[in-house]
CSV table of C-alpha atoms and ligand atoms in Angstrom, one decimal:
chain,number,residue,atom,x,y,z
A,1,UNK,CA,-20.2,-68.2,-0.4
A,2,UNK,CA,-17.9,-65.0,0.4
A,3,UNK,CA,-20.1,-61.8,0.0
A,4,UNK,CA,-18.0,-58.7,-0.5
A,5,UNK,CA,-18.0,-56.2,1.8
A,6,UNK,CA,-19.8,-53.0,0.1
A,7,UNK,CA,-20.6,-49.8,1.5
A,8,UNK,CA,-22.5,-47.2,-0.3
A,9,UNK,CA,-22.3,-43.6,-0.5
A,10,UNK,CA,-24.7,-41.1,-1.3
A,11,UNK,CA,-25.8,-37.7,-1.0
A,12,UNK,CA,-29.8,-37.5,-0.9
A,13,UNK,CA,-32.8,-39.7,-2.0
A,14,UNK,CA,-31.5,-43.1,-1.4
A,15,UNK,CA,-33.3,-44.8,-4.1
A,16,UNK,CA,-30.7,-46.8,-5.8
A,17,UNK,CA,-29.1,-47.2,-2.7
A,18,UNK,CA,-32.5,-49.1,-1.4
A,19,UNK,CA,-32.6,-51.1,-4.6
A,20,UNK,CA,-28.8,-52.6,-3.5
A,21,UNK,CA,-29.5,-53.0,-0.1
A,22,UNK,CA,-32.9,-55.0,-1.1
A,23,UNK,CA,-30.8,-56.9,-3.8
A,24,UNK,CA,-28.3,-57.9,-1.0
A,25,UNK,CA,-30.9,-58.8,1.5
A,26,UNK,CA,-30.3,-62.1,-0.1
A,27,UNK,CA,-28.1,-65.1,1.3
A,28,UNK,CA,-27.1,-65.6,-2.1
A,29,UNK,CA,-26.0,-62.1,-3.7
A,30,UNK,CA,-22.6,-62.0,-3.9
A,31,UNK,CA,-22.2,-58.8,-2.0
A,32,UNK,CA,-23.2,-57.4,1.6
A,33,UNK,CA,-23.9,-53.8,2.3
A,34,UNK,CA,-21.9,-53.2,5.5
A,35,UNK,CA,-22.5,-49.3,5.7
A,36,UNK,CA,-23.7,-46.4,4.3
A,37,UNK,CA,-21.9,-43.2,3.8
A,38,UNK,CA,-23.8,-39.9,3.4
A,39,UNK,CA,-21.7,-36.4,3.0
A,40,UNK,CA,-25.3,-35.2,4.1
A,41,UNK,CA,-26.7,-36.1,7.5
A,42,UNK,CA,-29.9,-34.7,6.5
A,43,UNK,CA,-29.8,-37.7,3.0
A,44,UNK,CA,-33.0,-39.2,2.9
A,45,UNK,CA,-31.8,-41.9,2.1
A,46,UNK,CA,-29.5,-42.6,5.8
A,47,UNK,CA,-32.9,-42.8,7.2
A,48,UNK,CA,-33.7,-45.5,5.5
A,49,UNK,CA,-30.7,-47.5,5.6
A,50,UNK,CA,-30.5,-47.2,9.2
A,51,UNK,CA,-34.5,-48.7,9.2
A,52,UNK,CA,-32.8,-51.4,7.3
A,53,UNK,CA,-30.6,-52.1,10.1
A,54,UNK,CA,-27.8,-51.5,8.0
A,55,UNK,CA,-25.0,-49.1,9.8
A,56,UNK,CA,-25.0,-45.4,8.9
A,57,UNK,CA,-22.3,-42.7,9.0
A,58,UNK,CA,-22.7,-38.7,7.9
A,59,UNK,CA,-18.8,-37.4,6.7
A,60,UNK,CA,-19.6,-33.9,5.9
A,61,UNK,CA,-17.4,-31.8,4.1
A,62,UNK,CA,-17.6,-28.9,6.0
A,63,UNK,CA,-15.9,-30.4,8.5
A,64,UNK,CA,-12.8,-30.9,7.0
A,65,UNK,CA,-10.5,-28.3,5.6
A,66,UNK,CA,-9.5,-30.2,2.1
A,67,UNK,CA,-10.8,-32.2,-0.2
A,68,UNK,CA,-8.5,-35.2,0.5
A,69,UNK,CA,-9.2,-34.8,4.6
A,70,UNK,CA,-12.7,-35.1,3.6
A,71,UNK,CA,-11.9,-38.4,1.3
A,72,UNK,CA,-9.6,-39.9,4.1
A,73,UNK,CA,-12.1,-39.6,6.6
A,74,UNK,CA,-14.7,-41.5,4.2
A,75,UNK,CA,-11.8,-44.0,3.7
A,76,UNK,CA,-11.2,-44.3,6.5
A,77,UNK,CA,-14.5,-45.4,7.3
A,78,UNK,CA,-14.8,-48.2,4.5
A,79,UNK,CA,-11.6,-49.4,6.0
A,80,UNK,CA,-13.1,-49.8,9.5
A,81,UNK,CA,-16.3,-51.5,8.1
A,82,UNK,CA,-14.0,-53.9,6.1
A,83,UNK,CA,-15.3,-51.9,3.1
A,84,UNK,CA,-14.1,-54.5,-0.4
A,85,UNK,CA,-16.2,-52.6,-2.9
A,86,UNK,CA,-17.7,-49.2,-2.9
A,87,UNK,CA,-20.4,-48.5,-4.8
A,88,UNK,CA,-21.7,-44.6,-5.8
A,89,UNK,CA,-25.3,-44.4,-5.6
A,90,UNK,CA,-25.9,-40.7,-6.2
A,91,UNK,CA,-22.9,-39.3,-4.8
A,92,UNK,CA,-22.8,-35.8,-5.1
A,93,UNK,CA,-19.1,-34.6,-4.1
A,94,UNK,CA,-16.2,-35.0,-6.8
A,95,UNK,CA,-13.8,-37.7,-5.5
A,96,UNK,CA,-9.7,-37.1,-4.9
A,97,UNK,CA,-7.7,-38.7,-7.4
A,98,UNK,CA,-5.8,-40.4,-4.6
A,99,UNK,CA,-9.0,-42.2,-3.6
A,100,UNK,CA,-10.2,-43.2,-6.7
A,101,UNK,CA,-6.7,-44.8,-7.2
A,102,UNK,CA,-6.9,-46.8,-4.1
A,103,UNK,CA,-10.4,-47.8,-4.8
A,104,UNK,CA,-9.5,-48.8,-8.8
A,105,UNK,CA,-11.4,-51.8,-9.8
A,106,UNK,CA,-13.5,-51.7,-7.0
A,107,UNK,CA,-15.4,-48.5,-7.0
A,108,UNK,CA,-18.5,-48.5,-9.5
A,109,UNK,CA,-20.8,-45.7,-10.0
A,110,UNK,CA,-24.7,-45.6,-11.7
A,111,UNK,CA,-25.2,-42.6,-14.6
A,112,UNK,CA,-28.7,-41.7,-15.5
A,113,UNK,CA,-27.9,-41.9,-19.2
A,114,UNK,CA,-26.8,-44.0,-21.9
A,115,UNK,CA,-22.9,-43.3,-21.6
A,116,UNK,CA,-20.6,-42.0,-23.4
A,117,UNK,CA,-23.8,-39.3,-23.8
A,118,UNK,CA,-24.7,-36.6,-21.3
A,119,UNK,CA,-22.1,-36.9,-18.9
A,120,UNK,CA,-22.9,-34.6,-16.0
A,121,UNK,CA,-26.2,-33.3,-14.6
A,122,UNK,CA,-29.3,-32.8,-16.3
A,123,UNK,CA,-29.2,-35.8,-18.7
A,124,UNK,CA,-33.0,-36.1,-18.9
A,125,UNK,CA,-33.3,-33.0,-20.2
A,126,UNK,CA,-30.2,-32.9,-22.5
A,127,UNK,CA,-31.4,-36.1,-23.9
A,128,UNK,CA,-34.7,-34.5,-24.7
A,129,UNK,CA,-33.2,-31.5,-26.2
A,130,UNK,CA,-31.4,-33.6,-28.3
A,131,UNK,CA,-34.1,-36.0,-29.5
A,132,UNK,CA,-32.9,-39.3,-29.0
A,133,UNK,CA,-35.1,-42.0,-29.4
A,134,UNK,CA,-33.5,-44.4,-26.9
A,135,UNK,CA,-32.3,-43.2,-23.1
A,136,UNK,CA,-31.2,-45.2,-20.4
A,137,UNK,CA,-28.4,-45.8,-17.6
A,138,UNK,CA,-25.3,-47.1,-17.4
A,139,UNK,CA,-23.0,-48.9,-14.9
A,140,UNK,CA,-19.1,-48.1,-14.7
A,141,UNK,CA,-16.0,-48.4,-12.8
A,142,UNK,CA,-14.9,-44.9,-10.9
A,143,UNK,CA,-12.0,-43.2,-12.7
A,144,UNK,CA,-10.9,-39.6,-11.8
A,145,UNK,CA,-12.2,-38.2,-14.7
A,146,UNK,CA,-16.1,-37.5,-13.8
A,147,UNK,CA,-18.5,-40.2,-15.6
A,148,UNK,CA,-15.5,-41.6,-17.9
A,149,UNK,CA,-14.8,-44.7,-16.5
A,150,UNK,CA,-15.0,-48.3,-18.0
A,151,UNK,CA,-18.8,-49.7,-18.6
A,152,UNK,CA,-19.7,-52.7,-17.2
A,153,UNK,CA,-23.5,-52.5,-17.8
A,154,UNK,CA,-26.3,-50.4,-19.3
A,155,UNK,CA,-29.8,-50.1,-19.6
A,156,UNK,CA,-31.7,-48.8,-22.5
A,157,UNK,CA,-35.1,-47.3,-22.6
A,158,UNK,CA,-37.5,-45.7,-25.1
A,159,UNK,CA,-38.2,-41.6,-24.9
A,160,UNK,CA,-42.1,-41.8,-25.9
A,161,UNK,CA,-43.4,-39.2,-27.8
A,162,UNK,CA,-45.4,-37.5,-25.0
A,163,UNK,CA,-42.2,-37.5,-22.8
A,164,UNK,CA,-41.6,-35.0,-20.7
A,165,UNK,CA,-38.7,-34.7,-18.2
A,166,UNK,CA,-40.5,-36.8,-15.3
A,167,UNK,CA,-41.7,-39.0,-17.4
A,168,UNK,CA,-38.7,-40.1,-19.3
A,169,UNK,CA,-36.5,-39.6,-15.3
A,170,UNK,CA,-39.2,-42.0,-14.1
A,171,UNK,CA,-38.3,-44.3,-16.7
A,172,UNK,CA,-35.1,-44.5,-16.1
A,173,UNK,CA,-34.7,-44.6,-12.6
A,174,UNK,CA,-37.2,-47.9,-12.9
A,175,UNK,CA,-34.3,-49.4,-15.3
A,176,UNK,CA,-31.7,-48.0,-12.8
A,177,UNK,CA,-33.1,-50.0,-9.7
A,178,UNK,CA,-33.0,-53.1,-11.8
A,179,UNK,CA,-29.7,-52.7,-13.4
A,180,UNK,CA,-27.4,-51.5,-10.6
A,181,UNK,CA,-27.5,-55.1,-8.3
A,182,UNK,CA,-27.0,-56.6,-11.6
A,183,UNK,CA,-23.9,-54.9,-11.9
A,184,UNK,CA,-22.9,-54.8,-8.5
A,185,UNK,CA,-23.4,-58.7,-8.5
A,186,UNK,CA,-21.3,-59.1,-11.7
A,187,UNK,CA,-18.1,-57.1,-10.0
A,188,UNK,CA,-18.3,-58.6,-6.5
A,189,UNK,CA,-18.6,-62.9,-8.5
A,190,UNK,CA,-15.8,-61.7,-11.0
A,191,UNK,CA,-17.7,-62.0,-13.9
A,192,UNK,CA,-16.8,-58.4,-14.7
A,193,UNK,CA,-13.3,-57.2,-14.5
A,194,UNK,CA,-11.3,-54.1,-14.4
A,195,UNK,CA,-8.4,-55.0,-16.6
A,196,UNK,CA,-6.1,-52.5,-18.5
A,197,UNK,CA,-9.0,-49.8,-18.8
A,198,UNK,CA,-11.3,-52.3,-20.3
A,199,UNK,CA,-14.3,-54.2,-18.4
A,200,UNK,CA,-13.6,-57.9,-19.1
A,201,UNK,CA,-16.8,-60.2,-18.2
A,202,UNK,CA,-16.6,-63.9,-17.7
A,203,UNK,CA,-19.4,-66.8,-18.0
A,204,UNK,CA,-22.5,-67.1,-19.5
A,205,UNK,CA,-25.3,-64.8,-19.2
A,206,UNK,CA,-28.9,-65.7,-19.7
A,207,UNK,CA,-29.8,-63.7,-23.1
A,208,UNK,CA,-33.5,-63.0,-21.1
A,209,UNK,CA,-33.7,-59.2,-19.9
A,210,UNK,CA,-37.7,-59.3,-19.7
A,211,UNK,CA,-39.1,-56.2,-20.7
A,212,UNK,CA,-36.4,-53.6,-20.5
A,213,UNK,CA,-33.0,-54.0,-23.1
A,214,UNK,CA,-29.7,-55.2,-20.6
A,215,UNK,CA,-26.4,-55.7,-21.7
A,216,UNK,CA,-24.8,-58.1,-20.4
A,217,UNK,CA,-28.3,-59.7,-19.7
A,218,UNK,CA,-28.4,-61.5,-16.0
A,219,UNK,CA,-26.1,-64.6,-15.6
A,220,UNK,CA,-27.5,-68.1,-16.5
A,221,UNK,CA,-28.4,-70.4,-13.3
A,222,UNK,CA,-26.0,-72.9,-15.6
A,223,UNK,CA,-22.6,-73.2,-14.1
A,224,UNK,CA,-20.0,-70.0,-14.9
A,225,UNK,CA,-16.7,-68.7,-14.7
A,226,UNK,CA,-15.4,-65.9,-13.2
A,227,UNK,CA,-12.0,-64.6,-12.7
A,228,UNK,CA,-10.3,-66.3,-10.2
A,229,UNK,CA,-7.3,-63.9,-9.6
A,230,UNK,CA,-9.8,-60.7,-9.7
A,231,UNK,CA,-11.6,-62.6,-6.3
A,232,UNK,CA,-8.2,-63.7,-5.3
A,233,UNK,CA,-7.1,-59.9,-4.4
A,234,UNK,CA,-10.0,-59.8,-1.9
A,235,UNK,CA,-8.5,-62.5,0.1
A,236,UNK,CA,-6.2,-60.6,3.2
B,301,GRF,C1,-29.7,-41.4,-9.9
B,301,GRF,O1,-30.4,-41.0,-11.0
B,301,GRF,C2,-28.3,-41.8,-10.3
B,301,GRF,O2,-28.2,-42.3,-11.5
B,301,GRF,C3,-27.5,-40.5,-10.2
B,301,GRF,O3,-28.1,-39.8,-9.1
B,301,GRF,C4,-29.5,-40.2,-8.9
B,301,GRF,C5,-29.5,-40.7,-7.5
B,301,GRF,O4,-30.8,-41.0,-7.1
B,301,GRF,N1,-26.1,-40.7,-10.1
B,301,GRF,P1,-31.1,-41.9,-5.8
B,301,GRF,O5,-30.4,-41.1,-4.7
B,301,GRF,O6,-30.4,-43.2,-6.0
B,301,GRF,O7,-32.5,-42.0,-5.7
């Protein structure tokens, strides 16, 4: 099977990022993680992709006098690890418009809410200031405008009534590490599509989420389709 190439870039904790690299570590997930990419060589989580054996890089910002220098030194680096998809796994720096461009379709990004809701930081809190009864996460393409871009998957969870903001972040983050491969392995089989500002998905899913409401649930083990000419533009 041809894995995609992914690198991941973050800014601190790692956690997500440990959730993909695990989901990867098997022969049959669609994608490999082929670097990391920290804009902070003191991120947490660059220690722990290194003890993963998986090969590290710190691009700070500082050390670059614009914002595109900085983002042409990170692309620079996907391009030399072969870099297919790039996934954002707690990414603090705003991206370049030129950047997201080249990476359209093939940059995704994890929220910690239920988008279009509490875009930006702080969503735990927002979400509890504004009383909804159902949180969550959400998976979407990278557009330049900041935690607008297409869905492809989401998580929902409940906000209990003893909730407080660790509680409900804990929550969440749980959801996150399970949804995030599930994403990542829908966009690197082609069963979900960037196409004219819309995330088509192809073949079945499996309806069976377990415990935690996923939409699209998992794909079925029954044989699928996927978008042929999506994988097609991965081919050199
Ligand atoms: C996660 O909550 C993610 O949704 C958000 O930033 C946080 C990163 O956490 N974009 P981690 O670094 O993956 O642990």
């Amino acid at each position: 099977m041809d894995r995609k190439r992914t690198s991941i870039l973050i800014s601190g904790r790692g956690s997500n990022m440990a959730a993909l690299i695990a989901a990867a570590a098997e022969p049959s997930f669609p994608a490999e993680i082929v670097s990391v990419i920290s804009n902070d060589a003191e991120a947490n989580g660059l220690k722990m992709a290194a003890q993963n054996g998986i090969p590290t890089r710190a691009i700070a910002y500082k050390d670059y006098s614009s914002r595109e220098e900085h983002d042409a030194a990170i692309d620079a680096a996907l391009g030399e690890s072969g870099s297919e998809l790039v996934c954002l796994a707690g990414y603090m720096r705003r991206l370049t418009p030129g950047f997201v461009e080249k990476w359209s379709g093939r940059m995704i990004n994890i929220h910690p809410a239920l988008l279009p809701a509490f875009k930006g930081l702080y969503t735990h809190a927002a979400a509890l200031a504004a009383g909804v009864r159902i949180h969550g996460c959400t998976v979407h393409f990278v557009t330049a405008e900041v935690d607008a871009g297409p869905i492809i998957a989401q998580a929902a969870v409940p906000v209990l009534a003893d909730d407080d903001e660790a509680g409900i972040a804990a929550r969440v983050l749980k959801a996150e590490h399970r949804l995030y491969p599930l994403a990542l392995s829908l966009v690197a089989s082609g069963r979900a599509v960037l196409r004219g500002g819309r995330v088509m998905h192809y073949g079945r899913n499996s309806g069976d989420t377990g415990d935690v409401l996923i939409s699209p649930a998992p794909p079925s083990t029954e044989p699928d389709t996927v978008d042929l000419e999506y994988l097609a533009r991965f081919t050199p």
